[in-house]
Coordinates of C-alpha atoms in Angstrom, one line a residue:
Chain A
M224 CA -24.3 -6.1 54.2
A225 CA -23.9 -6.2 50.5
D226 CA -22.3 -3.2 48.9
V227 CA -24.8 -0.8 47.3
R228 CA -23.9 0.1 43.8
R229 CA -23.5 3.8 43.4
I230 CA -22.7 5.4 40.0
A231 CA -21.9 9.0 39.3
C232 CA -22.4 10.4 35.8
L233 CA -20.3 13.4 34.9
L234 CA -21.8 15.1 31.8
V235 CA -20.7 18.2 29.9
R236 CA -23.6 20.5 29.2
E237 CA -22.4 22.2 26.0
Q238 CA -20.0 20.7 23.4
T239 CA -18.6 22.0 20.2
P240 CA -17.0 19.6 17.7
E241 CA -13.6 21.3 17.8
R242 CA -13.4 20.8 21.6
E243 CA -14.6 17.2 21.8
S244 CA -11.2 15.6 21.8
G245 CA -10.0 17.8 24.6
I246 CA -13.2 17.3 26.6
A247 CA -12.8 13.6 26.8
R248 CA -9.2 13.9 28.2
K249 CA -10.2 16.6 30.8
L250 CA -13.3 14.7 32.0
L251 CA -11.1 11.6 32.5
E252 CA -8.6 13.7 34.5
V253 CA -11.4 14.9 36.8
A254 CA -13.0 11.5 37.2
L255 CA -9.7 9.6 37.8
A256 CA -8.8 12.2 40.5
H257 CA -11.7 10.8 42.5
S258 CA -12.1 7.2 41.6
P259 CA -10.0 4.5 39.9
R260 CA -13.1 2.9 38.5
V261 CA -14.1 5.1 35.5
E262 CA -15.8 4.3 32.2
E263 CA -15.5 6.6 29.2
A264 CA -19.0 6.5 27.6
G265 CA -18.6 8.8 24.7
A266 CA -18.0 12.5 24.0
G267 CA -18.6 14.5 27.2
L268 CA -19.8 11.7 29.3
V269 CA -18.0 9.5 31.9
Y270 CA -19.3 7.3 34.7
L271 CA -17.5 6.8 38.0
D272 CA -18.0 4.2 40.7
V273 CA -18.4 6.3 43.8
A274 CA -19.3 3.6 46.3
G275 CA -16.9 3.7 49.3
L276 CA -15.6 7.2 48.6
R277 CA -17.3 8.8 51.6
G278 CA -14.2 8.5 53.8
L279 CA -12.1 10.3 51.2
F280 CA -14.3 13.0 49.8
G281 CA -17.5 13.2 52.0
D282 CA -21.0 12.3 51.1
E283 CA -22.3 12.0 47.5
G284 CA -23.4 15.6 47.4
Q285 CA -19.9 16.7 48.2
I286 CA -18.4 14.3 45.7
G287 CA -20.7 15.6 43.0
R288 CA -19.8 19.2 43.8
R289 CA -16.1 18.4 43.7
L290 CA -16.6 16.9 40.3
V291 CA -18.5 19.9 39.0
R292 CA -15.9 22.2 40.4
G293 CA -13.0 20.1 38.9
A294 CA -14.7 20.3 35.5
A295 CA -15.3 24.0 35.8
D296 CA -11.6 24.5 36.7
R297 CA -10.8 23.0 33.3
G298 CA -13.4 25.2 31.5
L299 CA -16.1 22.6 31.2
P300 CA -19.7 23.4 32.4
A301 CA -20.7 20.0 33.8
Q302 CA -23.6 18.4 35.6
V303 CA -23.5 15.3 37.8
G304 CA -26.1 12.7 38.6
V305 CA -25.5 10.0 41.3
A306 CA -27.8 6.9 41.4
G307 CA -27.8 3.2 41.6
S308 CA -27.2 2.5 37.9
R309 CA -25.7 4.2 34.9
I310 CA -29.0 4.9 33.2
S311 CA -30.4 6.5 36.4
A312 CA -27.3 8.5 36.9
R313 CA -27.3 9.7 33.3
V314 CA -31.0 10.7 33.4
A315 CA -30.4 12.5 36.7
A316 CA -27.4 14.4 35.3
R317 CA -29.5 15.4 32.3
R318 CA -32.6 16.4 34.1
G319 CA -31.1 18.3 37.0
S320 CA -28.8 21.2 37.2
G321 CA -25.5 21.0 39.1
V322 CA -25.6 17.9 41.2
T323 CA -28.6 15.6 41.4
I324 CA -28.7 12.7 43.9
V325 CA -31.1 9.8 43.5
A326 CA -31.3 8.1 46.9
P327 CA -30.6 4.3 47.0
G328 CA -33.7 2.3 46.0
D329 CA -35.4 5.3 44.5
D330 CA -34.3 4.8 40.9
V331 CA -37.6 3.4 39.6
A332 CA -39.6 6.2 41.1
Y333 CA -37.2 8.8 39.9
L334 CA -37.1 7.5 36.4
A335 CA -40.9 7.2 36.1
S336 CA -41.5 10.8 35.4
A337 CA -38.6 11.3 33.1
P338 CA -39.4 11.9 29.4
L339 CA -38.6 9.0 26.9
A340 CA -36.3 11.3 25.0
L341 CA -33.7 10.8 27.7
L342 CA -33.1 7.2 26.5
D343 CA -31.4 8.4 23.3
L344 CA -33.9 6.5 21.1
S345 CA -33.8 6.3 17.4
A346 CA -36.2 8.6 15.5
E347 CA -38.2 5.6 14.4
M348 CA -38.6 4.3 17.9
V349 CA -39.6 7.7 19.2
E350 CA -42.3 7.9 16.6
R351 CA -43.5 4.4 17.3
L352 CA -43.7 5.0 21.1
R353 CA -45.4 8.3 20.5
R354 CA -48.1 6.6 18.4
W355 CA -48.6 4.2 21.3
G356 CA -49.2 7.3 23.5
L357 CA -46.1 6.8 25.7
R358 CA -44.4 9.9 27.0
T359 CA -42.4 8.9 30.1
L360 CA -40.1 6.1 31.2
G361 CA -42.6 5.1 33.8
E362 CA -45.3 4.4 31.1
L363 CA -42.8 2.3 29.2
A364 CA -41.7 0.4 32.4
A365 CA -45.4 -0.4 33.1
L366 CA -46.1 -2.2 29.8
P367 CA -46.4 -6.0 29.9
A368 CA -43.0 -7.4 29.0
A369 CA -44.4 -10.3 26.9
A370 CA -46.5 -8.0 24.7
L371 CA -43.7 -5.5 24.4
C372 CA -41.4 -8.3 23.3
E373 CA -43.9 -9.5 20.7
R374 CA -44.0 -6.0 19.1
L375 CA -40.4 -4.7 19.5
G376 CA -38.4 -7.9 20.1
S377 CA -35.4 -7.9 22.3
E378 CA -34.8 -4.1 21.8
G379 CA -38.2 -3.5 23.5
L380 CA -37.2 -5.5 26.5
R381 CA -33.8 -3.7 26.7
L382 CA -35.5 -0.3 26.6
Q383 CA -38.0 -1.4 29.3
R384 CA -35.2 -2.6 31.6
L385 CA -33.5 0.8 31.1
A386 CA -36.8 2.5 31.9
R387 CA -36.9 0.6 35.1
G388 CA -33.3 1.5 36.0
E389 CA -32.1 -2.0 35.5
D390 CA -28.6 -1.7 34.2
P391 CA -26.5 -4.4 35.8
R392 CA -23.6 -4.4 33.4
P393 CA -20.3 -3.5 35.2
L394 CA -18.4 -0.5 34.2
R395 CA -16.0 -0.9 31.3
L396 CA -13.0 0.4 33.2
W397 CA -10.8 2.9 31.4
A398 CA -7.2 2.0 31.2
P399 CA -4.4 4.3 30.1
P400 CA -3.2 3.3 26.6
P401 CA 0.0 1.3 26.8
V402 CA 3.2 3.2 26.0
F403 CA 5.8 1.5 23.9
E404 CA 8.8 3.7 24.2
E405 CA 12.5 3.0 24.7
S406 CA 15.4 5.4 25.1
I407 CA 19.1 4.9 25.2
E408 CA 21.9 7.3 26.2
P409 CA 25.2 5.5 25.5
G410 CA 27.4 8.1 27.3
W411 CA 29.3 9.1 24.2
A412 CA 28.3 11.0 21.0
T413 CA 27.4 8.9 18.0
E414 CA 28.7 10.5 14.9
T415 CA 28.1 8.0 12.0
L416 CA 24.7 6.9 10.6
D417 CA 25.6 3.2 10.8
A418 CA 26.4 3.5 14.5
L419 CA 23.2 5.4 15.1
V420 CA 21.2 2.7 13.2
D421 CA 22.9 0.1 15.4
L422 CA 21.8 2.0 18.5
L423 CA 18.3 2.4 17.3
A424 CA 18.1 -1.3 16.2
R425 CA 18.5 -2.3 19.9
L426 CA 15.6 -0.1 20.8
V427 CA 13.6 -1.6 17.9
E428 CA 14.3 -5.0 19.3
R429 CA 13.1 -4.1 22.7
V430 CA 10.0 -2.2 21.6
C431 CA 9.0 -5.1 19.3
Q432 CA 9.4 -7.6 22.1
Q433 CA 7.1 -5.5 24.2
L434 CA 4.6 -5.2 21.4
E435 CA 4.6 -8.9 20.7
R436 CA 4.3 -9.8 24.4
R437 CA 1.2 -7.6 24.8
G438 CA -0.4 -8.7 21.5
F439 CA 0.0 -5.4 19.7
S440 CA 1.4 -4.3 16.4
A441 CA 2.5 -0.7 15.6
D442 CA 1.3 1.4 12.7
R443 CA 3.6 4.3 13.3
F444 CA 7.1 4.7 14.8
Q445 CA 8.6 8.0 15.9
W446 CA 12.3 8.5 16.6
A447 CA 14.0 11.4 18.3
C448 CA 17.7 12.1 18.6
R449 CA 19.1 14.5 21.2
L450 CA 22.1 16.1 19.5
A451 CA 25.3 17.3 21.1
D452 CA 24.2 20.9 20.6
H453 CA 21.1 20.1 22.8
T454 CA 18.6 20.3 20.0
V455 CA 16.3 17.5 19.1
H456 CA 16.1 15.9 15.7
E457 CA 12.9 13.9 15.1
G458 CA 11.3 11.8 12.4
S459 CA 8.7 9.1 11.9
F460 CA 7.7 6.3 9.5
S461 CA 4.8 4.0 9.0
P462 CA 5.1 0.4 7.8
A463 CA 2.7 -0.7 5.0
V464 CA 0.8 -2.7 7.6
P465 CA 0.9 -2.7 11.4
M466 CA 3.7 -5.0 12.5
H467 CA 6.1 -5.9 15.2
E468 CA 8.9 -7.6 13.1
A469 CA 12.1 -6.1 14.3
A470 CA 14.2 -6.7 11.1
A471 CA 11.7 -5.0 8.8
I472 CA 11.2 -2.1 11.2
T473 CA 14.9 -1.6 11.4
A474 CA 15.1 -1.5 7.6
L475 CA 12.4 1.1 7.5
L476 CA 14.1 3.0 10.3
R477 CA 17.4 3.1 8.3
A478 CA 15.5 4.4 5.2
S479 CA 13.9 7.1 7.4
L480 CA 17.2 8.1 8.9
D481 CA 18.8 8.1 5.4
S482 CA 16.2 10.5 4.2
R483 CA 16.6 12.8 7.3
P484 CA 20.0 12.3 8.7
P485 CA 20.8 14.2 11.9
R486 CA 22.9 17.4 11.5
G487 CA 25.5 16.5 14.2
A488 CA 26.6 14.0 16.8
V489 CA 23.8 12.2 18.7
E490 CA 23.9 11.8 22.4
A491 CA 20.6 10.0 23.1
V492 CA 17.9 8.4 21.1
T493 CA 14.3 7.5 21.8
L494 CA 11.9 5.3 19.8
R495 CA 8.2 5.3 20.4
A496 CA 5.7 3.0 18.7
H497 CA 2.0 3.7 18.3
P498 CA 0.2 0.4 19.2
V499 CA -2.8 -1.0 17.4
R500 CA -4.6 -4.3 17.7
V501 CA -4.7 -6.3 14.6
A502 CA -7.4 -8.9 14.2
A503 CA -6.3 -12.2 12.8
A504 CA -7.9 -13.0 9.5
Q505 CA -8.1 -16.2 7.6
D506 CA -7.7 -16.3 3.8
S507 CA -10.3 -17.8 1.7
L508 CA -9.7 -21.3 0.4
T509 CA -10.9 -20.3 -3.0
E510 CA -8.4 -17.4 -3.4
R511 CA -5.0 -17.6 -5.0
S512 CA -2.0 -17.8 -2.8
R513 CA -0.9 -14.3 -1.8
P514 CA 1.8 -12.9 0.4
S515 CA 0.6 -12.3 3.9
P516 CA 0.4 -8.5 4.5
R517 CA 3.1 -8.7 7.2
T518 CA 5.5 -10.8 5.0
L519 CA 4.9 -8.4 2.1
A520 CA 5.4 -5.3 4.3
A521 CA 8.6 -6.8 5.6
A522 CA 9.8 -7.5 2.1
L523 CA 8.8 -4.0 0.9
A524 CA 10.6 -2.4 3.9
R525 CA 13.8 -4.2 3.0
L526 CA 13.4 -3.2 -0.6
A527 CA 12.8 0.4 0.4
A528 CA 16.0 0.3 2.5
L529 CA 17.9 -1.2 -0.5
L530 CA 16.6 1.1 -3.3
G531 CA 14.6 3.9 -1.7
A532 CA 11.0 4.1 -0.9
R533 CA 10.1 6.0 -4.1
Q534 CA 11.5 3.3 -6.3
L535 CA 8.9 0.7 -5.8
G536 CA 5.1 0.3 -5.8
V537 CA 2.2 -0.2 -8.1
P538 CA 2.4 1.5 -11.6
V539 CA -0.5 3.7 -12.2
L540 CA -1.2 5.1 -15.7
L541 CA -2.2 8.7 -15.7
D542 CA -5.0 10.0 -17.9
S543 CA -2.8 11.9 -20.3
Y544 CA -1.4 11.6 -23.8
R545 CA 2.0 12.6 -22.6
P546 CA 4.5 9.8 -23.3
D547 CA 5.4 7.7 -20.3
A548 CA 2.7 9.3 -18.1
V549 CA 2.9 7.0 -15.2
I550 CA 3.4 7.3 -11.4
I551 CA 4.3 4.8 -8.7
D552 CA 1.8 4.2 -6.0
P553 CA 3.9 3.1 -3.0
S554 CA 1.1 1.0 -1.5
L555 CA 0.7 -2.5 -2.7
H556 CA -2.8 -3.6 -1.8
P557 CA -4.1 -5.8 -4.6
P558 CA -7.8 -6.4 -4.5
R559 CA -8.7 -9.5 -2.5
S560 CA -11.2 -11.1 -4.9
P561 CA -9.3 -12.3 -7.9
E562 CA -10.6 -11.4 -11.3
T563 CA -11.3 -14.3 -13.5
G564 CA -8.8 -14.1 -16.3
V565 CA -9.0 -16.2 -19.3
R566 CA -6.1 -18.6 -19.1
G567 CA -4.8 -20.1 -22.3
V568 CA -5.3 -16.9 -24.4
T569 CA -2.6 -14.3 -24.2
R570 CA -2.2 -11.1 -26.2
A571 CA 0.9 -11.1 -28.3
A572 CA 1.5 -7.3 -27.9
L573 CA 4.7 -5.7 -29.0
A574 CA 6.3 -4.1 -26.0
L575 CA 8.2 -0.8 -25.7
R576 CA 11.3 -0.4 -23.6
R577 CA 11.5 3.2 -22.3
L578 CA 14.7 5.1 -22.0
R579 CA 14.4 7.1 -18.8
P580 CA 15.2 9.9 -19.3
P581 CA 15.0 10.0 -23.1
V582 CA 18.4 10.2 -24.8
A583 CA 19.2 13.2 -27.0
A584 CA 20.0 12.1 -30.5
G585 CA 21.3 13.5 -33.7
V586 CA 19.1 12.7 -36.7
T587 CA 20.0 13.4 -40.3
L588 CA 17.1 14.2 -42.5
T589 CA 16.7 13.7 -46.2
A590 CA 13.6 15.1 -47.9
G591 CA 12.1 15.6 -44.5
R592 CA 12.6 12.0 -43.4
P593 CA 15.1 10.7 -40.9
V594 CA 17.8 8.6 -42.5
H595 CA 20.5 8.4 -39.9
L596 CA 20.5 8.2 -36.1
R597 CA 23.4 9.1 -33.8
S598 CA 23.1 8.8 -30.0
D599 CA 24.9 7.5 -26.9
R600 CA 22.9 4.2 -27.1
L601 CA 22.4 3.6 -30.8
T602 CA 24.1 4.9 -33.9
A603 CA 23.0 3.4 -37.3
R604 CA 21.5 4.1 -40.6
I605 CA 17.7 4.3 -40.7
V606 CA 16.2 2.0 -43.3
A607 CA 12.5 2.6 -42.7
S608 CA 10.5 5.2 -40.9
V609 CA 6.9 6.2 -40.4
G610 CA 5.7 9.5 -39.1
P611 CA 5.5 12.2 -38.0
W612 CA 2.7 11.6 -35.6
R613 CA 2.1 14.8 -33.7
A614 CA 1.2 14.6 -30.1
S615 CA 0.5 17.5 -27.8
G616 CA -1.3 18.3 -24.6
E617 CA -1.6 20.3 -21.4
W618 CA -1.5 23.6 -23.4
W619 CA -3.8 25.0 -20.7
T620 CA -1.1 24.5 -18.0
E621 CA 2.3 26.0 -17.4
R622 CA 3.9 22.8 -18.8
P623 CA 2.5 22.4 -22.3
W624 CA 4.2 19.9 -24.6
I625 CA 4.2 19.1 -28.2
H626 CA 6.3 16.7 -30.3
D627 CA 6.4 14.7 -33.4
E628 CA 6.9 10.9 -33.1
W629 CA 8.6 8.7 -35.6
D630 CA 8.8 4.9 -35.6
V631 CA 12.0 3.9 -37.3
E632 CA 13.9 0.7 -38.2
L633 CA 17.7 0.8 -38.1
G634 CA 20.0 -1.0 -40.3
D635 CA 20.6 -3.8 -37.8
G636 CA 16.8 -4.3 -37.4
T637 CA 16.3 -2.4 -34.2
L638 CA 12.9 -0.7 -34.0
C639 CA 12.9 2.6 -32.2
R640 CA 10.6 5.5 -31.3
L641 CA 12.0 8.9 -31.9
A642 CA 10.5 12.2 -30.9
H643 CA 11.2 15.7 -32.1
D644 CA 10.1 18.6 -30.0
G645 CA 10.9 21.3 -32.5
S646 CA 14.5 21.8 -31.5
T647 CA 15.9 18.4 -30.3
W648 CA 15.5 14.8 -31.4
W649 CA 15.0 12.3 -28.6
L650 CA 15.4 8.5 -28.6
E651 CA 12.4 7.7 -26.4
A652 CA 11.9 4.0 -26.6
I653 CA 12.9 0.7 -28.2
Y654 CA 10.4 -1.8 -29.5
D655 CA 11.1 -5.2 -28.1
Chain B
M84 CA 10.7 -5.1 -43.9
A85 CA 7.4 -6.6 -44.9
I86 CA 4.4 -4.4 -45.8
S87 CA 1.0 -5.7 -45.1
N88 CA -2.0 -4.9 -47.3
E89 CA -4.3 -5.1 -44.4
S90 CA -6.1 -1.8 -43.9
L91 CA -6.3 -2.4 -40.1
P92 CA -4.1 -4.4 -37.8
P93 CA -5.5 -7.8 -37.0
P94 CA -6.9 -8.4 -33.5
G95 CA -4.0 -8.5 -31.1
W96 CA -4.6 -12.1 -29.9
G97 CA -1.6 -14.2 -30.1
P98 CA -1.3 -17.6 -31.6
R99 CA -1.7 -20.8 -29.7
G100 CA 2.0 -21.2 -29.8
L101 CA 2.6 -18.3 -27.4
D102 CA 0.4 -19.9 -24.8
L103 CA 2.2 -23.2 -25.2
L104 CA 5.5 -21.3 -24.7
L105 CA 4.3 -19.5 -21.6
D106 CA 3.1 -22.8 -20.2
A107 CA 6.7 -24.1 -20.4
F108 CA 8.0 -21.7 -17.8
P109 CA 8.3 -23.8 -14.6
T110 CA 7.4 -22.7 -11.1
G111 CA 10.1 -23.0 -8.5
Q112 CA 12.8 -22.7 -11.1
L113 CA 14.9 -20.0 -12.6
S114 CA 14.2 -19.4 -16.3
E115 CA 15.9 -17.1 -18.8
I116 CA 14.7 -15.1 -21.8
V117 CA 17.5 -13.9 -24.0
G118 CA 17.6 -11.7 -27.1
P119 CA 18.8 -8.4 -28.4
W120 CA 16.6 -5.3 -28.6
S121 CA 13.7 -5.7 -31.0
S122 CA 13.8 -9.5 -30.8
G123 CA 10.5 -9.7 -28.9
A124 CA 12.1 -10.8 -25.6
S125 CA 10.5 -8.0 -23.6
S126 CA 7.1 -8.7 -25.2
L127 CA 7.5 -12.3 -24.1
L128 CA 8.3 -11.2 -20.6
L129 CA 5.3 -8.9 -20.4
A130 CA 3.1 -11.8 -21.8
L131 CA 4.3 -13.8 -18.8
V132 CA 3.4 -10.9 -16.5
A133 CA -0.1 -10.8 -18.0
R134 CA -0.4 -14.6 -17.7
A135 CA 0.4 -14.2 -13.9
T136 CA -1.7 -11.2 -13.0
A137 CA -4.8 -11.6 -15.2
P138 CA -6.2 -14.6 -13.2
G139 CA -5.5 -12.8 -9.9
G140 CA -1.9 -13.6 -9.1
L141 CA 0.6 -11.2 -7.8
A142 CA 3.8 -10.4 -9.8
A143 CA 6.9 -8.5 -9.2
F144 CA 8.9 -6.8 -11.9
V145 CA 12.4 -5.9 -11.0
D146 CA 13.4 -3.3 -13.5
G147 CA 17.2 -3.2 -13.8
G148 CA 17.4 -0.3 -16.2
D149 CA 14.1 1.5 -15.5
A150 CA 12.9 0.5 -18.9
F151 CA 9.5 -1.0 -18.0
D152 CA 6.6 0.5 -19.9
P153 CA 3.3 0.0 -17.9
A154 CA 1.2 0.9 -21.0
S155 CA 2.8 -2.1 -22.9
A156 CA 2.0 -4.3 -19.9
V157 CA -1.6 -3.3 -20.0
A158 CA -1.7 -3.9 -23.8
A159 CA -0.4 -7.4 -23.1
G160 CA -3.3 -8.0 -20.7
A161 CA -1.5 -7.4 -17.4
D162 CA -3.4 -6.2 -14.3
L163 CA -1.2 -3.3 -13.0
S164 CA -2.9 -3.4 -9.6
R165 CA -1.4 -6.8 -9.0
L166 CA 2.1 -5.8 -10.1
L167 CA 4.9 -4.6 -7.9
W168 CA 7.3 -2.5 -10.0
V169 CA 10.8 -2.2 -8.5
K170 CA 13.0 0.4 -10.2
C171 CA 16.7 -0.2 -9.7
G172 CA 18.1 2.7 -11.7
G173 CA 20.8 0.7 -13.3
R174 CA 22.2 -0.8 -10.1
L175 CA 22.7 -4.4 -11.1
R176 CA 23.7 -5.8 -7.7
A177 CA 20.7 -4.1 -6.1
A178 CA 18.5 -5.6 -8.8
F179 CA 19.8 -9.1 -8.0
S180 CA 19.3 -8.5 -4.3
A181 CA 15.8 -7.3 -4.8
T182 CA 14.9 -10.3 -7.0
D183 CA 16.4 -12.6 -4.4
L184 CA 14.4 -11.0 -1.7
L185 CA 11.1 -11.1 -3.6
A186 CA 11.7 -14.7 -4.7
R187 CA 11.9 -15.7 -1.0
C188 CA 8.7 -13.8 -0.2
P189 CA 5.9 -16.4 -0.5
G190 CA 2.8 -15.6 -2.5
F191 CA 4.2 -14.1 -5.7
A192 CA 3.1 -16.0 -8.8
L193 CA 5.9 -14.4 -10.9
V194 CA 9.1 -12.6 -10.1
A195 CA 10.7 -11.1 -13.2
L196 CA 14.2 -9.5 -13.4
D197 CA 14.7 -7.4 -16.5
L198 CA 18.3 -6.7 -17.4
G199 CA 17.6 -6.1 -21.1
E200 CA 19.8 -3.0 -21.5
P201 CA 23.0 -4.0 -23.2
W202 CA 24.8 -1.0 -21.6
L203 CA 24.0 -2.4 -18.2
M204 CA 25.9 -5.6 -19.0
R205 CA 28.9 -3.7 -20.4
R206 CA 29.2 -1.5 -17.3
E207 CA 29.2 -4.1 -14.7
P208 CA 29.9 -7.8 -15.1
I209 CA 27.5 -10.3 -13.6
A210 CA 29.1 -12.9 -11.3
P211 CA 27.8 -16.4 -11.9
A212 CA 27.2 -16.7 -8.1
L213 CA 24.4 -14.1 -8.4
C214 CA 22.5 -16.4 -10.8
L215 CA 23.2 -19.4 -8.6
R216 CA 21.7 -17.5 -5.7
L217 CA 18.6 -16.7 -7.7
K218 CA 18.3 -20.4 -8.6
I219 CA 18.4 -21.4 -4.9
A220 CA 15.9 -18.7 -4.1
A221 CA 13.6 -19.9 -6.8
E222 CA 13.8 -23.5 -5.6
Q223 CA 12.5 -22.4 -2.2
S224 CA 9.4 -20.7 -3.7
T225 CA 6.4 -21.5 -5.8
A226 CA 6.9 -18.6 -8.2
I227 CA 8.1 -18.5 -11.7
L228 CA 11.4 -16.7 -11.5
V229 CA 12.5 -15.3 -14.9
L230 CA 15.5 -13.3 -16.0
R231 CA 15.5 -11.3 -19.2
A232 CA 18.9 -10.4 -20.6
P233 CA 20.5 -9.6 -24.0
H234 CA 22.5 -12.9 -23.8
R235 CA 22.8 -15.9 -21.6
L236 CA 23.8 -15.1 -18.0
A237 CA 22.5 -17.9 -15.9
G238 CA 24.1 -20.9 -17.7
S239 CA 23.2 -24.2 -16.0
A240 CA 21.4 -22.3 -13.2
A241 CA 18.5 -21.8 -15.5
A242 CA 16.0 -24.6 -15.9
L243 CA 14.6 -23.1 -19.0
A244 CA 16.4 -20.8 -21.5
V245 CA 14.5 -19.3 -24.3
S246 CA 16.1 -17.3 -27.1
L247 CA 14.4 -14.9 -29.4
R248 CA 15.6 -13.7 -32.7
R249 CA 14.1 -10.9 -34.8
L250 CA 12.8 -12.1 -38.2
E251 CA 11.2 -9.0 -39.7
S252 CA 9.2 -6.0 -38.9
R253 CA 5.7 -5.5 -40.3
W254 CA 4.3 -2.2 -41.5
I255 CA 0.8 -1.1 -42.6
G256 CA 0.1 1.1 -45.6
L257 CA 0.3 1.0 -49.4
P258 CA 2.1 2.1 -51.4
H259 CA 4.2 3.6 -48.6
P260 CA 4.0 2.4 -45.0
T261 CA 2.3 4.7 -42.7
R262 CA 2.3 2.7 -39.4
L263 CA 4.3 0.1 -37.6
A264 CA 2.2 -3.1 -37.3
G265 CA 4.5 -5.3 -35.3
L266 CA 7.3 -7.7 -35.7
S267 CA 7.8 -11.4 -36.0
S268 CA 10.4 -13.2 -34.0
E269 CA 11.7 -16.8 -33.9
T270 CA 11.7 -18.4 -30.5
R271 CA 14.1 -21.3 -29.7
I272 CA 14.4 -23.2 -26.5
L273 CA 18.1 -23.4 -25.8
R274 CA 17.8 -25.4 -22.6
S275 CA 15.0 -27.2 -20.8
R276 CA 15.5 -29.3 -17.8
A277 CA 12.0 -30.6 -17.9
H278 CA 12.2 -31.5 -21.6
P279 CA 15.9 -32.2 -22.5
A280 CA 14.9 -33.0 -26.1
A281 CA 13.4 -29.5 -26.6
P282 CA 16.6 -27.7 -27.6
T283 CA 16.8 -29.8 -30.8
S284 CA 13.2 -28.9 -31.8
G285 CA 12.6 -26.2 -34.4
G286 CA 11.9 -22.6 -33.6
L287 CA 8.5 -21.1 -33.0
V288 CA 7.5 -18.0 -34.9
I289 CA 5.5 -15.4 -32.9
E290 CA 3.8 -12.4 -34.4
W291 CA 4.0 -9.5 -32.0
R292 CA 1.4 -6.9 -32.9
M293 CA 0.9 -3.2 -32.0

């Protein structure tokens, strides 16, 4: 005799947004305690394959009550429906209270009296079916399929199959997320950062091999060091793009450890990767050649390890008159579609070279105009000057600024920008 | 000093000569721009950045002395969203390592190393091997790799060496100047592997405008 399909639907009656994430985990715990074949179908809803569980937990009524009790033990008011398909089980769980069993073969009859609203239709579809005078699933199931297809297309046929309890798709079985975690306890205390990085590099190698073997990349890595005083020192870092390249991740790890070195000797280390699937994408033939995100991320990781993560990125000009108002955005994600620049015409703009920070300077004035400059970088007679150009801003904040700018030419021809803030002269930039 | 009688600065679009000069920078080779402060060498470097980024290419600017001015790059026509700025804080060896790494990362249209601060050179001598390493990195890529320095560093490692010399500054305003309008500089090709005859040719005068 062929096995009869029996699906149980475990549904939480009341949900609040702040509890949703916890609800899914608790429902899965309850379901997996009864059946290994479980599908997570959204917030507060799981399906179980309960065929063949009689020997373990009793009949379907007993299984349903166990499920309700298990959910109640975790603080979840739940209802259970058991039927021959997922749609029938869900409708049974919604219509009934507690546990509702639809006997094998009775799905169509049970669904016939159920209101259409139980199908989770769109508002537009609800209105359309209401205009047709349809109220129940039975009325929808009784419509001629060809005529329904002419009016609603394939969606109409899908809804009609659901109204008839026809839901042959197998359960999408839930599987626990893979864990990519490696630990090492060398048996002695590691006291230098280099030795610790070497230790973690071995873990990186192993984790990356596991990720690659399973077709994953990782978008976040967490490391934890158990110190000799039995405290735990933790940190994390995220590559610019999900990746599984050990060399680049080791470089990032070193930068992360450099910024948060452990306070004492380390006895054991653990590295955990958060896996993500990365879909392969093909570049357009019409686009300019660009670094692949992974290659670029690996290069940026090595640069961050070499210079510090805050030392590289995309320059972003701030909306301010303050001199040198610029920040570095650490992410380099240039727009994909290239802008069409005009090749062959280039602006011959005179550039500034900034001195960061500006250099304090001694300036001699004659008749209110600078005539001599003396600083660590440049000392010379001033042969030409224009100014002062007053600039000010942010007087409405706690960091107001005001200064007078001068453009000057020194005796050797060097063009500089000087600024005077009322008390000190600054050599701000060189024209070049 | 030359004083212009123009009431407004002329449009900031360079002469055709600048475009010809920018076209001379070869891909897959190390090039060198040399000149003291106020010679226009940094302006030429930023014009190269603009040439690389404006049509959609990606450029990297390795800033040896943290002197890069993004506003000047925008004025030259660069697209900052396609520019990676790497600040080295005066660490010369780190700057060379970063440039080497970026030159070996495929996909960049331009990798620029700016060592235009004279005090950087005085503090730490540059070993010729560093430039040779850059030359090898450039030969393995399709990027324009360009080094800007106060004087020649790369020697024979550079396929193209361009020298800039300040001619005169230009000011606006009569009878007394009230604004800096720009400067003119003379550009000479000191070495060109692609056009060996180029070094003997005359200098090109470029007007850099505010």
